[in-house]
Coordinates of N, CA and C in Angstrom, one line a residue:
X1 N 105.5 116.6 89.5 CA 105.4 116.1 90.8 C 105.4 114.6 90.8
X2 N 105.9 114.3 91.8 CA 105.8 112.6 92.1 C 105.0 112.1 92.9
X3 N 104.3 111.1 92.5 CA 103.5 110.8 93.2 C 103.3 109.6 93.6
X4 N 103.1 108.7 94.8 CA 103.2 107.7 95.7 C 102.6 107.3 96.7
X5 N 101.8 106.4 96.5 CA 100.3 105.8 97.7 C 101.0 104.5 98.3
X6 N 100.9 104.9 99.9 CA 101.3 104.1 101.1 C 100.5 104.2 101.7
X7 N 100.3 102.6 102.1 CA 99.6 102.3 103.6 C 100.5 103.1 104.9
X8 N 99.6 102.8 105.8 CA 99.8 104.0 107.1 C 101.1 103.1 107.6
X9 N 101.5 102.1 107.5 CA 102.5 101.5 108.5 C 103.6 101.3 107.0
X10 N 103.5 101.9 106.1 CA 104.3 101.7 105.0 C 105.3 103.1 105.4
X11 N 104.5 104.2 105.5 CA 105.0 105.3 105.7 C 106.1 105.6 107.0
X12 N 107.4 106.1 106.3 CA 108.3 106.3 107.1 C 108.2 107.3 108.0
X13 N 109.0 107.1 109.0 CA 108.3 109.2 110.1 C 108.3 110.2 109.5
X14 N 109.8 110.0 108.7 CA 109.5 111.5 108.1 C 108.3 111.7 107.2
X15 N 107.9 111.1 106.4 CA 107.0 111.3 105.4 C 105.6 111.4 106.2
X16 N 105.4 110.8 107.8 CA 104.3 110.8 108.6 C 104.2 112.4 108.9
X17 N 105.5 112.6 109.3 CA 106.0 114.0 110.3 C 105.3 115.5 109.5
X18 N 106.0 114.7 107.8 CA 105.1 116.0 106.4 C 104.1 116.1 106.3
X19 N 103.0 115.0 106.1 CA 101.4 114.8 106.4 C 101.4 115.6 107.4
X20 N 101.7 115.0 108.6 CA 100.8 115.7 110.2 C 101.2 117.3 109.9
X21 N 102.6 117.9 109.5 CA 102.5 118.9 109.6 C 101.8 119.3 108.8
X22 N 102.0 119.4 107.1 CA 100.9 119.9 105.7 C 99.5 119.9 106.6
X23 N 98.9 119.1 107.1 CA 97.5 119.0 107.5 C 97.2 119.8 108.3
X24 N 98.3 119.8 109.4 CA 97.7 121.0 111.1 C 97.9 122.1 110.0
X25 N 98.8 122.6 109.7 CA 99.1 124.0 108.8 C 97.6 124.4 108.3
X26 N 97.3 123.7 107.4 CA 96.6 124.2 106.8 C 94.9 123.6 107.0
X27 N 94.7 122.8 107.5 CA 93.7 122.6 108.3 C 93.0 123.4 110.0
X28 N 94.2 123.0 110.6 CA 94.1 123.7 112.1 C 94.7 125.1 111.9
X29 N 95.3 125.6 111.8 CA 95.8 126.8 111.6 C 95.9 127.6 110.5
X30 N 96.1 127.6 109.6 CA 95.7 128.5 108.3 C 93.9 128.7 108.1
X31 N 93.5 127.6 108.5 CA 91.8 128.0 108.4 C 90.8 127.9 110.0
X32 N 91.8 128.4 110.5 CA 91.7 128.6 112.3 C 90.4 127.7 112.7
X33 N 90.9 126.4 112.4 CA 89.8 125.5 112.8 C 90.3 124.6 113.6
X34 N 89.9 124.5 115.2 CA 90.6 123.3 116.4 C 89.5 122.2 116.1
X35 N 90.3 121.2 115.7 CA 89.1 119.8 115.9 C 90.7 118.7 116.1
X36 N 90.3 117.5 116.1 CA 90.9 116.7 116.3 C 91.4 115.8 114.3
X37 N 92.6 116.6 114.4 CA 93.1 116.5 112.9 C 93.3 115.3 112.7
X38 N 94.1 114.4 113.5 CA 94.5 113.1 113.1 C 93.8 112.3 114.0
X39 N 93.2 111.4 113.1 CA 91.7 110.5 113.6 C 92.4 108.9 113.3
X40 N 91.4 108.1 113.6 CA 91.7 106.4 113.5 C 91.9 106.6 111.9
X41 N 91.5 107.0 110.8 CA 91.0 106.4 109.6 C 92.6 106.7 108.9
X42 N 93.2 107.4 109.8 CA 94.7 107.2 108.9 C 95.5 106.1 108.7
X43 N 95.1 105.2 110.0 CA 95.4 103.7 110.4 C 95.0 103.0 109.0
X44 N 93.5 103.5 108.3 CA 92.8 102.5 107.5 C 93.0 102.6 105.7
X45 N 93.3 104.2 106.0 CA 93.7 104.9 104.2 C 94.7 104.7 103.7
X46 N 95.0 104.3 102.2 CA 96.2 104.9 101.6 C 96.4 105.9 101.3
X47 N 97.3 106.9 101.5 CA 97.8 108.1 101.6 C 98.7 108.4 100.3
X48 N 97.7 109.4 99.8 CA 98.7 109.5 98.5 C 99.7 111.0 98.9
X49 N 100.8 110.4 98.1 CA 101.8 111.5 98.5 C 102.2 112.6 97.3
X50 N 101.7 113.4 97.4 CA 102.6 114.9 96.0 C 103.9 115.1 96.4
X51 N 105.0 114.8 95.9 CA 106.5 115.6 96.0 C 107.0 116.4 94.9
X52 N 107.6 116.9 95.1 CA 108.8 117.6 94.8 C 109.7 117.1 94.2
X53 N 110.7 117.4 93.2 CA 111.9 116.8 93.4 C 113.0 117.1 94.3
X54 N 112.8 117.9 95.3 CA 114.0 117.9 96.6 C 113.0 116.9 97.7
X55 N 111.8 116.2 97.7 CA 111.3 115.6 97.9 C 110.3 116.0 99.5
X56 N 110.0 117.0 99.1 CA 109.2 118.2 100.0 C 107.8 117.5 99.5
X57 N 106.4 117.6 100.5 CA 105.6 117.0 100.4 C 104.6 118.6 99.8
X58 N 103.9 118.4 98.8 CA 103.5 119.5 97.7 C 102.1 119.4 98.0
X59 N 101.6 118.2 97.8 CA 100.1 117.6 97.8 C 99.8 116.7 98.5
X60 N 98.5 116.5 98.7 CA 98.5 114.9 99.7 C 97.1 115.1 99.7
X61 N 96.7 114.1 99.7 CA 95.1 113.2 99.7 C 95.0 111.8 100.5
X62 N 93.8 111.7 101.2 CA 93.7 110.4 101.8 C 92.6 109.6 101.1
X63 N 92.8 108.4 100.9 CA 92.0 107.3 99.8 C 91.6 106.2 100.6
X64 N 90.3 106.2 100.9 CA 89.5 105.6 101.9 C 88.6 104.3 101.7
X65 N 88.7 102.9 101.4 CA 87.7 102.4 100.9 C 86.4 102.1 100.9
X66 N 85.1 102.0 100.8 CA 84.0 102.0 102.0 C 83.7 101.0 100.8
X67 N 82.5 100.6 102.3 CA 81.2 99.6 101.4 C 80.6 99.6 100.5
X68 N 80.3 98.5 99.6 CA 79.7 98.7 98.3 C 80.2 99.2 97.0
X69 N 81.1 99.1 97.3 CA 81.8 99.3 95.9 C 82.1 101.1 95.7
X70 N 82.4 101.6 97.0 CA 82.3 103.2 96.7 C 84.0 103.2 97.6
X71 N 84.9 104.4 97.8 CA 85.4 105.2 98.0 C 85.6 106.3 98.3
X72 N 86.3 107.1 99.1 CA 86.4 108.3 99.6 C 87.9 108.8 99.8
X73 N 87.5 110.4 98.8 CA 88.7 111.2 98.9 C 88.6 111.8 100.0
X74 N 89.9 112.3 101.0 CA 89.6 113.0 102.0 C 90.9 114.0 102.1
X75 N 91.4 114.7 103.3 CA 91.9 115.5 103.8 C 93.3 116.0 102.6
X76 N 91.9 116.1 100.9 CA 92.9 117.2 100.2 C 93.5 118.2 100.4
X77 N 95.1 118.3 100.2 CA 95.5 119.9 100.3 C 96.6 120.0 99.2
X78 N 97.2 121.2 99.3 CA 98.0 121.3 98.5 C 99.0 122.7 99.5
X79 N 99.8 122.3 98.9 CA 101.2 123.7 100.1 C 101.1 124.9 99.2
X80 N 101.1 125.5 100.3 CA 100.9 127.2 100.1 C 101.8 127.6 98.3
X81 N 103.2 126.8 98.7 CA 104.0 126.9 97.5 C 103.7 126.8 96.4
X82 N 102.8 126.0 96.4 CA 102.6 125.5 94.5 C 101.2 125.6 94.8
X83 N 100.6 126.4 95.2 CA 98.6 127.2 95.1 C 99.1 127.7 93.7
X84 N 97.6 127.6 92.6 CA 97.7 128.0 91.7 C 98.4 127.3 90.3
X85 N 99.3 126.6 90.5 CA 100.3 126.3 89.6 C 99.2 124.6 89.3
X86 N 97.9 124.7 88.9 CA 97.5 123.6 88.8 C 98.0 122.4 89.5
X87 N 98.4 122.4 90.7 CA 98.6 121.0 91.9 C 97.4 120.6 92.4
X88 N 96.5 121.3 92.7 CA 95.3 121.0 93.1 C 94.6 119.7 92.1
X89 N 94.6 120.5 91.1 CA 94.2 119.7 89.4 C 94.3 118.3 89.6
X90 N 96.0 118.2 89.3 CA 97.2 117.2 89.4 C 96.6 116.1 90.7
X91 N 96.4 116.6 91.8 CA 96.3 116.0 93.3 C 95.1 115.2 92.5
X92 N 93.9 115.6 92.4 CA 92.5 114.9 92.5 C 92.3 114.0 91.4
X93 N 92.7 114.4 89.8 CA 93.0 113.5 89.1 C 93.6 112.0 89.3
X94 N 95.0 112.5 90.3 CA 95.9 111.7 90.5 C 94.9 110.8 91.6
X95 N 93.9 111.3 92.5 CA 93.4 110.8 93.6 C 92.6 109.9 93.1
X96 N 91.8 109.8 91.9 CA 90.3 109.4 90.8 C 90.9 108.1 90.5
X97 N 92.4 108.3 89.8 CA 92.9 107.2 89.0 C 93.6 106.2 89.9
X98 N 94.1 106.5 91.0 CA 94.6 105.1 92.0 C 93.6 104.4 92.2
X99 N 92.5 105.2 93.0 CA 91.5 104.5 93.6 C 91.1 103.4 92.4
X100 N 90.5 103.6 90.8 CA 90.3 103.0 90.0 C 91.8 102.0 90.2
X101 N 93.0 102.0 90.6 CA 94.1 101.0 89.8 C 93.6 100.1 91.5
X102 N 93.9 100.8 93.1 CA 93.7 100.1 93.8 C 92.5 99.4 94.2
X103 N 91.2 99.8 93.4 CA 90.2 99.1 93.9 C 89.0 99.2 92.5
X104 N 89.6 98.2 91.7 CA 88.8 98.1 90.4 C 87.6 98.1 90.5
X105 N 86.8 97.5 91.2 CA 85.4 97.7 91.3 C 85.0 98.9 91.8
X106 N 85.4 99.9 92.3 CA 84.9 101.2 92.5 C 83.7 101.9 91.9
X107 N 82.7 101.9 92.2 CA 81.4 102.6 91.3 C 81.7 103.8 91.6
X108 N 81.5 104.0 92.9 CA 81.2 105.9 93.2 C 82.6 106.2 94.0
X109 N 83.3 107.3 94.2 CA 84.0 108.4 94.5 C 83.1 109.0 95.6
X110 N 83.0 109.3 97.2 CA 82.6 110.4 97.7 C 83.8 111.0 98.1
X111 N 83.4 112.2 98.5 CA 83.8 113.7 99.6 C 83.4 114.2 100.0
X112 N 83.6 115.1 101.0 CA 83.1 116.3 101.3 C 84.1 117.0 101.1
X113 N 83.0 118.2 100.0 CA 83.9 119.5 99.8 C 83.5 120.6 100.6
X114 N 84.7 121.6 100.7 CA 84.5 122.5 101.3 C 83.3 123.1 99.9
X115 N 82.7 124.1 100.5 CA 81.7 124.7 99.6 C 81.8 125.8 98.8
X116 N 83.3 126.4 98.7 CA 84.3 127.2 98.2 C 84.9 127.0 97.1
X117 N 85.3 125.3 97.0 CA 85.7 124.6 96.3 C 84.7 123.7 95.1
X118 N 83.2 123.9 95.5 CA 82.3 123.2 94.5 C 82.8 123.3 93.6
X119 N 82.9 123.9 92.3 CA 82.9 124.2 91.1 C 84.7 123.8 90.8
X120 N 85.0 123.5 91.3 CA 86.4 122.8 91.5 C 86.0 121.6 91.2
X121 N 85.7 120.8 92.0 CA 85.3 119.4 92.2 C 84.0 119.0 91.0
X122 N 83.2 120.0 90.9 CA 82.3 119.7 89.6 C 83.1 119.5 88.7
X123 N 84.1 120.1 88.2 CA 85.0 120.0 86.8 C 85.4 119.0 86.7
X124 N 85.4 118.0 87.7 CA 85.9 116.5 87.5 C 84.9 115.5 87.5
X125 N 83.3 116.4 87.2 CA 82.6 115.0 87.1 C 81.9 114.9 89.0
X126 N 82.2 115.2 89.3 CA 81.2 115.2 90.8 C 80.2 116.1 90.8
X127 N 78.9 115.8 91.6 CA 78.0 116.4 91.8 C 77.5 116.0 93.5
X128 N 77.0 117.2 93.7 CA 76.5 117.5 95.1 C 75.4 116.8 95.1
X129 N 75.1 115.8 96.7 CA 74.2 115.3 97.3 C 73.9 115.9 98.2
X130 N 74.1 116.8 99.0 CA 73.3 117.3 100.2 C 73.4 118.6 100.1
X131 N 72.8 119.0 100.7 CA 72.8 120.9 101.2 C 74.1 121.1 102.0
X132 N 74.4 122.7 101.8 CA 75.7 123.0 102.7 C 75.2 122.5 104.3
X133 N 75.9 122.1 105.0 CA 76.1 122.2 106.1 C 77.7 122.5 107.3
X134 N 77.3 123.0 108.1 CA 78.8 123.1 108.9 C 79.4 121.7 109.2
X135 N 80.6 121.8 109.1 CA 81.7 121.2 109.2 C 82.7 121.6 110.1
X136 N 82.7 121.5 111.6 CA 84.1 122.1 112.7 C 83.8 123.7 111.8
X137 N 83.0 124.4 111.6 CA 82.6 125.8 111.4 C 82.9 125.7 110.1
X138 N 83.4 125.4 109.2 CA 83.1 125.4 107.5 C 82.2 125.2 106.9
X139 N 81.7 125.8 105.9 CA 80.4 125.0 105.1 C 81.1 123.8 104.3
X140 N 80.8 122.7 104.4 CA 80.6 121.5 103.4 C 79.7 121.5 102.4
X141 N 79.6 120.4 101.6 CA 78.4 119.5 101.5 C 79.0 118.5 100.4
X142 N 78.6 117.1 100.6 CA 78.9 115.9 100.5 C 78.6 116.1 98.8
X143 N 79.8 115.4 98.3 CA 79.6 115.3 96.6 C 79.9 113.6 96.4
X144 N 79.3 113.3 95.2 CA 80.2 111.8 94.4 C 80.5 111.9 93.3
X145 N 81.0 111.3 92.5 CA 81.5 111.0 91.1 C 81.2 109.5 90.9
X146 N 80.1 109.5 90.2 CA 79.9 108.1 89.3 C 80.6 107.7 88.2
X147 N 81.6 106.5 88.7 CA 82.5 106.0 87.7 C 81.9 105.2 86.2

């Protein structure tokens, strides 16, 4: 897979058009959840991109910077197509190591994981800070990774 982190106004339509759609799919509709998918913070994230080589969008992660020397992974997914074939893996690793090249000082990594996916996200060194809570009707709960 190939992979490539754009600011929001770097990103050409099409490549906008693959996000919004990968996201509603499988956010809004695959996991029959109505909330408001596309928020201000896409204006603020670099958007890492998974392709293909026919240049189909595979994976995708949003890379958020916050205060204090921390960051945030957000609206991971991966396409129906390549579930299983370790993309997921590939995505978060690939998501760990920009943030370290774009923002050297980085101490902590947050998310919120879905709560299906813990033991996913533990294998990379995160651990859970809060209790599950709902999320637009999902269980959550907020993880970090101390760099």
């Amino acid at each position: 897979m190939n992979y490539e982190v754009s600011a929001f106004d770097d990103l050409t339509p099409r490549q906008l058009y693959a996000i919004y759609h990968l996201r509603v799919a499988i956010f809004v509709v695959e996991q029959a959840c109505a909330y408001q998918e596309v928020d201000a913070t896409d204006l603020t994230a670099q958007h890492l991109l998974g392709t293909d080589a026919t240049g189909q969008l595979m994976a995708y992660a949003r890379l958020i910077p916050e205060a204090n020397q921390m960051a945030r992974i957000g609206r991971v997914i991966v396409n129906p197509a390549v579930r299983g074939q370790g993309a997921g893996r590939e995505l978060v690793q690939t998501a760990i190591a920009r943030i370290q090249q774009l923002w050297p000082a980085t101490t902590t990594i947050n998310l919120q994981a879905q709560v299906y996916l813990d033991a996913f996200y533990r294998s990379f060194g995160f651990v859970a800070v809060s209790p599950a809570y709902l999320e637009d009707g999902i269980p959550h709960r907020d993880m970090v990774l101390k760099l």
